Amino acid sequence: IFSGGGKIAPEDLDSIEEILLSADLGPSTVIPLIDHLRDNSPKGIEYNELLSYLEKEIESLFQQDRKSLIQNSAGPTVIMMVGVNGTGKTTTVAKLAQYYKQQGKSVMLASCDTFRAAATDQLQVWADRLGIEAIQQGAGADPAAVAFDALKAALSRGTDVLICDTAGRLHNKSNLMEELKKISRVLGKELEGAPHETLLVLDAVTGQNGFIQAEQFHKELNLSGVIVSKLDGTAKAGVVVSIEKDLQIPVKFVGVGESIDDFALFSPKEFVKELLE
Amino acid sequence: TLGQKLNKVFKDLRGYGKLSEKNISDALREIRMALLEADVHFSVVKDFLSKVKEKSLGQEVLNSITPGQQVVKIVHDELVELLGGEAVELERPKGFVKILLVGLQGAGKTTTAGKLASWLKRNKKRPLLVSCDTQRPAARDQLRILAEQVDVPFFTINDEKDPKKIAAAAIDRATEEGVDAIIVDTAGRLHVDEELMDEVVQVRDLFQPNEILFVADAMTGQDAVQSAKAFNESVGTTGIILSKLDGDSRGGAALSIRWITGKPIKFCGIGEKLDQLEAFYPDRMASRILG
Ligand SMILES: Nc1nc2c(ncn2[C@@H]2O[C@H](COP(=O)(O)OP(=O)(O)OP(=O)(O)O)[C@@H](O)[C@H]2O)c(=O)[nH]1
Ligand SMILES: Nc1nc2c(ncn2[C@@H]2O[C@H](COP(=O)(O)OP(=O)(O)OP(=O)(O)O)[C@@H](O)[C@H]2O)c(=O)[nH]1
Ligand SMILES: [Mg+2]
Ligand SMILES: [Mg+2]
């Protein structure tokens, strides 16, 4: 849009507003930011200066001291993967399992999606590819019972990491949110502090509802982090800016494809650069 | 609500007649905010606002003692119009039905395939469910299970990597089974993946569907315009299915997708069960988008 290096005009601020809106940053974040810039930027600020100012401004909204995953020193590290339907939880469980394996850790999976057609088959394929075990029970089994079994097995075998895949569910379905809380409680009863990480998998194409998802899952389960999936598409997942800023939940990883290697640590700097592309 | 905000904008006007430029621009700002919050694409919002502005400067609003309510009505009616106007009653499809389902990863295609089979069966058709998803782990098992739940025949070729071969064989299988409808489920794919977009075009050319339905997630944000446009241009959609409307997303993607493709939204997914598919009602969607 700009030829670069020129002086910023008010209509160029409109173009920047469009870039930020199209990235799903949301009007309540974007509009005040642009208004502030319109009223406060010196007449004819250099375009490059404005862009780097914006980058720093947006980057500062992210959590500043970012810890990677929690590690339990007294037994298996238990991780629960949650989120609405179809966001990429099962695939992300596999990616995270490989991430740990590459660090030399022993990993076990728990197939707590006992509802959706072929959910356990799907996780089993990934477990086979990774050469690790996925604990499962029959279709329609109580997901909390599967979690319990898996944790017992992980404890008795001295497994380093247990990752629980859960069924997709909409946050406005209270009975399904209760089911998830029960899984969390059961894990905590069996091992103090479990689950050590409760990660929300958020689809990059999600609009402003992504904030409500994070807010609701956080309220019910106390999220420890977010994983943004499908960032290999054209969506920019700008909604995570308000998730970090207003909910203080850090994005820990990003999914950038359907294969098990398409997984990376989240970097606010890289992310904001992509946002303003 | 938007109605309350607009009433606030116009509250000092009653009885004083003429609306000012400022009243209108304040109202448009509130409407813009509401639509962007609802995930309507900013280009669609721009276009929409110019239509609303034009109508708001007309006689009904200027002469009204409740201009706020008049503007809300204009916004609602304009939304309904853009979404397709009157709700279309879906008729039992006649003749041999061939449906191809396409869309991004995780949008709800496989589940929707099962729902369509259930709907067709309830409408006295005999559908065959076909899995052409050769990529996702256990995708074929997933659709096979749904076919069993609806009690309709299922077809795929288990070790076949090429979806085109499955689509071709499905037509022969349909003749053998005496079905009068085929629903083909495909793997999720990104519109920026050239190879996969070519693949689905080739499946289309072979299968020759009379319906190509783009399944889109109701919580999709601004990207809805990009993906819907690309699928429409490459594959050519005949209709849209909006899934996961049982969530609390405002669903602005519905407006964006309709605006960029001009194609009708034919069904709404309102749950995970196979009977949770209903017709699309523009006026209900308009109210939902407005919050
Ligand atoms: N392009 C892309 N696709 C992804 C990514 N992560 C997951 N997917 C795809 O998204 C689809 C859904 O993934 P799943 O892992 O089944 O999602 P889920 O959240 O477990 O789904 P439910 O259990 O049904 O709620 C699959 O087709 C995955 O291959 C990603 O980072 N990029
Ligand atoms: N709540 C709700 N969930 C839905 C709806 N439609 C589909 N789902 C769920 O969304 C998730 C993804 O559905 P799938 O049918 O596997 O999606 P897909 O498009 O086939 O996914 P890929 O083949 O990986 O691209 C599953 O958990 C479904 O049960 C709906 O209308 N409402
Ligand atoms: Mg899953
Ligand atoms: Mg599928």
PDB file of C-alpha atoms and ligand atoms in Angstrom, chain A residues 84-87 89 113 115-116 122 167-170 173 258, chain B residues 103-113 115 133 135-136 139 142 146 185-189 215 217 242-247 268-273 276, ligand 2:
ATOM      1  CA  VAL A  84     -13.932 -25.549  20.967  1.00  0.00           C
ATOM      2  CA  ASN A  85     -14.724 -28.030  18.215  1.00  0.00           C
ATOM      3  CA  GLY A  86     -12.314 -28.542  15.341  1.00  0.00           C
ATOM      4  CA  THR A  87      -9.559 -26.126  16.424  1.00  0.00           C
ATOM      5  CA  LYS A  89      -6.462 -30.109  19.742  1.00  0.00           C
ATOM      6  CA  ASP A 113     -12.498 -37.593  23.867  1.00  0.00           C
ATOM      7  CA  PHE A 115     -17.665 -38.778  22.463  1.00  0.00           C
ATOM      8  CA  ARG A 116     -16.818 -37.894  18.871  1.00  0.00           C
ATOM      9  CA  GLN A 122      -7.448 -40.597  15.361  1.00  0.00           C
ATOM     10  CA  ALA A 167     -13.418 -33.507  23.141  1.00  0.00           C
ATOM     11  CA  GLY A 168     -14.128 -30.200  21.433  1.00  0.00           C
ATOM     12  CA  ARG A 169     -16.900 -28.269  23.137  1.00  0.00           C
ATOM     13  CA  LEU A 170     -18.532 -24.866  22.927  1.00  0.00           C
ATOM     14  CA  LYS A 173     -22.594 -25.393  26.991  1.00  0.00           C
ATOM     15  CA  GLU A 258      -0.972 -30.507   9.549  1.00  0.00           C
TER      16      GLU A 258
ATOM     17  CA  GLY B 103     -13.815 -26.074   3.222  1.00  0.00           C
ATOM     18  CA  LEU B 104     -10.992 -25.298   5.622  1.00  0.00           C
ATOM     19  CA  GLN B 105      -9.657 -27.741   8.201  1.00  0.00           C
ATOM     20  CA  GLY B 106     -12.002 -28.396  11.102  1.00  0.00           C
ATOM     21  CA  ALA B 107     -14.957 -26.429   9.693  1.00  0.00           C
ATOM     22  CA  GLY B 108     -17.355 -29.351  10.194  1.00  0.00           C
ATOM     23  CA  LYS B 109     -17.485 -31.016   6.750  1.00  0.00           C
ATOM     24  CA  THR B 110     -17.490 -34.666   7.870  1.00  0.00           C
ATOM     25  CA  THR B 111     -20.153 -34.074  10.532  1.00  0.00           C
ATOM     26  CA  THR B 112     -22.183 -32.048   8.010  1.00  0.00           C
ATOM     27  CA  ALA B 113     -21.937 -34.904   5.511  1.00  0.00           C
ATOM     28  CA  LYS B 115     -26.246 -34.464   8.755  1.00  0.00           C
ATOM     29  CA  ASP B 133     -10.420 -37.673   2.754  1.00  0.00           C
ATOM     30  CA  GLN B 135      -5.187 -37.463   4.422  1.00  0.00           C
ATOM     31  CA  ARG B 136      -6.552 -37.008   7.945  1.00  0.00           C
ATOM     32  CA  ALA B 139     -11.197 -39.578   8.652  1.00  0.00           C
ATOM     33  CA  GLN B 142     -15.218 -41.110  11.296  1.00  0.00           C
ATOM     34  CA  LEU B 146     -21.681 -41.530  11.025  1.00  0.00           C
ATOM     35  CA  ASP B 185     -16.644 -35.554   1.998  1.00  0.00           C
ATOM     36  CA  THR B 186     -13.205 -34.105   1.234  1.00  0.00           C
ATOM     37  CA  ALA B 187     -10.167 -33.327   3.376  1.00  0.00           C
ATOM     38  CA  GLY B 188      -9.919 -29.871   4.911  1.00  0.00           C
ATOM     39  CA  ARG B 189      -7.547 -27.636   2.962  1.00  0.00           C
ATOM     40  CA  VAL B 215     -18.746 -25.446   4.940  1.00  0.00           C
ATOM     41  CA  ASP B 217     -17.301 -22.109  10.827  1.00  0.00           C
ATOM     42  CA  LEU B 242     -22.585 -22.328   8.320  1.00  0.00           C
ATOM     43  CA  SER B 243     -21.567 -24.673  11.150  1.00  0.00           C
ATOM     44  CA  LYS B 244     -21.429 -24.351  14.955  1.00  0.00           C
ATOM     45  CA  LEU B 245     -24.182 -21.774  15.175  1.00  0.00           C
ATOM     46  CA  ASP B 246     -25.058 -23.272  18.573  1.00  0.00           C
ATOM     47  CA  GLY B 247     -22.043 -21.323  19.866  1.00  0.00           C
ATOM     48  CA  CYS B 268     -26.982 -24.072   9.491  1.00  0.00           C
ATOM     49  CA  GLY B 269     -25.255 -26.573  11.759  1.00  0.00           C
ATOM     50  CA  ILE B 270     -26.632 -26.121  15.259  1.00  0.00           C
ATOM     51  CA  GLY B 271     -24.982 -28.964  17.150  1.00  0.00           C
ATOM     52  CA  GLU B 272     -22.853 -32.092  16.975  1.00  0.00           C
ATOM     53  CA  LYS B 273     -25.725 -34.564  16.516  1.00  0.00           C
ATOM     54  CA  GLN B 276     -28.863 -30.770  14.151  1.00  0.00           C
TER      55      GLN B 276
HETATM   56  N1  LIG C   2     -21.226 -27.629  18.369  1.00  0.00           N
HETATM   57  C1  LIG C   2     -21.112 -27.973  17.082  1.00  0.00           C
HETATM   58  N2  LIG C   2     -20.067 -28.725  16.714  1.00  0.00           N
HETATM   59  C2  LIG C   2     -19.984 -29.084  15.418  1.00  0.00           C
HETATM   60  C3  LIG C   2     -20.931 -28.682  14.437  1.00  0.00           C
HETATM   61  N3  LIG C   2     -20.534 -29.211  13.238  1.00  0.00           N
HETATM   62  C4  LIG C   2     -19.402 -29.912  13.481  1.00  0.00           C
HETATM   63  N4  LIG C   2     -19.075 -29.830  14.799  1.00  0.00           N
HETATM   64  C5  LIG C   2     -17.911 -30.393  15.490  1.00  0.00           C
HETATM   65  O1  LIG C   2     -16.763 -29.757  14.972  1.00  0.00           O
HETATM   66  C6  LIG C   2     -15.644 -30.657  15.029  1.00  0.00           C
HETATM   67  C7  LIG C   2     -15.031 -30.767  13.651  1.00  0.00           C
HETATM   68  O2  LIG C   2     -15.963 -31.410  12.815  1.00  0.00           O
HETATM   69  P1  LIG C   2     -15.508 -32.297  11.549  1.00  0.00           P
HETATM   70  O3  LIG C   2     -16.749 -32.757  10.908  1.00  0.00           O
HETATM   71  O4  LIG C   2     -14.505 -33.306  11.957  1.00  0.00           O
HETATM   72  O5  LIG C   2     -14.795 -31.163  10.694  1.00  0.00           O
HETATM   73  P2  LIG C   2     -14.105 -31.321   9.279  1.00  0.00           P
HETATM   74  O6  LIG C   2     -14.349 -30.099   8.499  1.00  0.00           O
HETATM   75  O7  LIG C   2     -14.528 -32.580   8.624  1.00  0.00           O
HETATM   76  O8  LIG C   2     -12.573 -31.402   9.667  1.00  0.00           O
HETATM   77  P3  LIG C   2     -11.374 -31.797   8.692  1.00  0.00           P
HETATM   78  O9  LIG C   2     -11.814 -33.006   7.914  1.00  0.00           O
HETATM   79  O10 LIG C   2     -10.238 -32.082   9.593  1.00  0.00           O
HETATM   80  O11 LIG C   2     -11.135 -30.619   7.832  1.00  0.00           O
HETATM   81  C8  LIG C   2     -16.193 -31.952  15.584  1.00  0.00           C
HETATM   82  O12 LIG C   2     -15.962 -31.950  16.979  1.00  0.00           O
HETATM   83  C9  LIG C   2     -17.677 -31.871  15.304  1.00  0.00           C
HETATM   84  O13 LIG C   2     -18.457 -32.636  16.209  1.00  0.00           O
HETATM   85  C10 LIG C   2     -22.034 -27.853  14.856  1.00  0.00           C
HETATM   86  O14 LIG C   2     -22.908 -27.437  14.084  1.00  0.00           O
HETATM   87  N5  LIG C   2     -22.068 -27.530  16.188  1.00  0.00           N
END
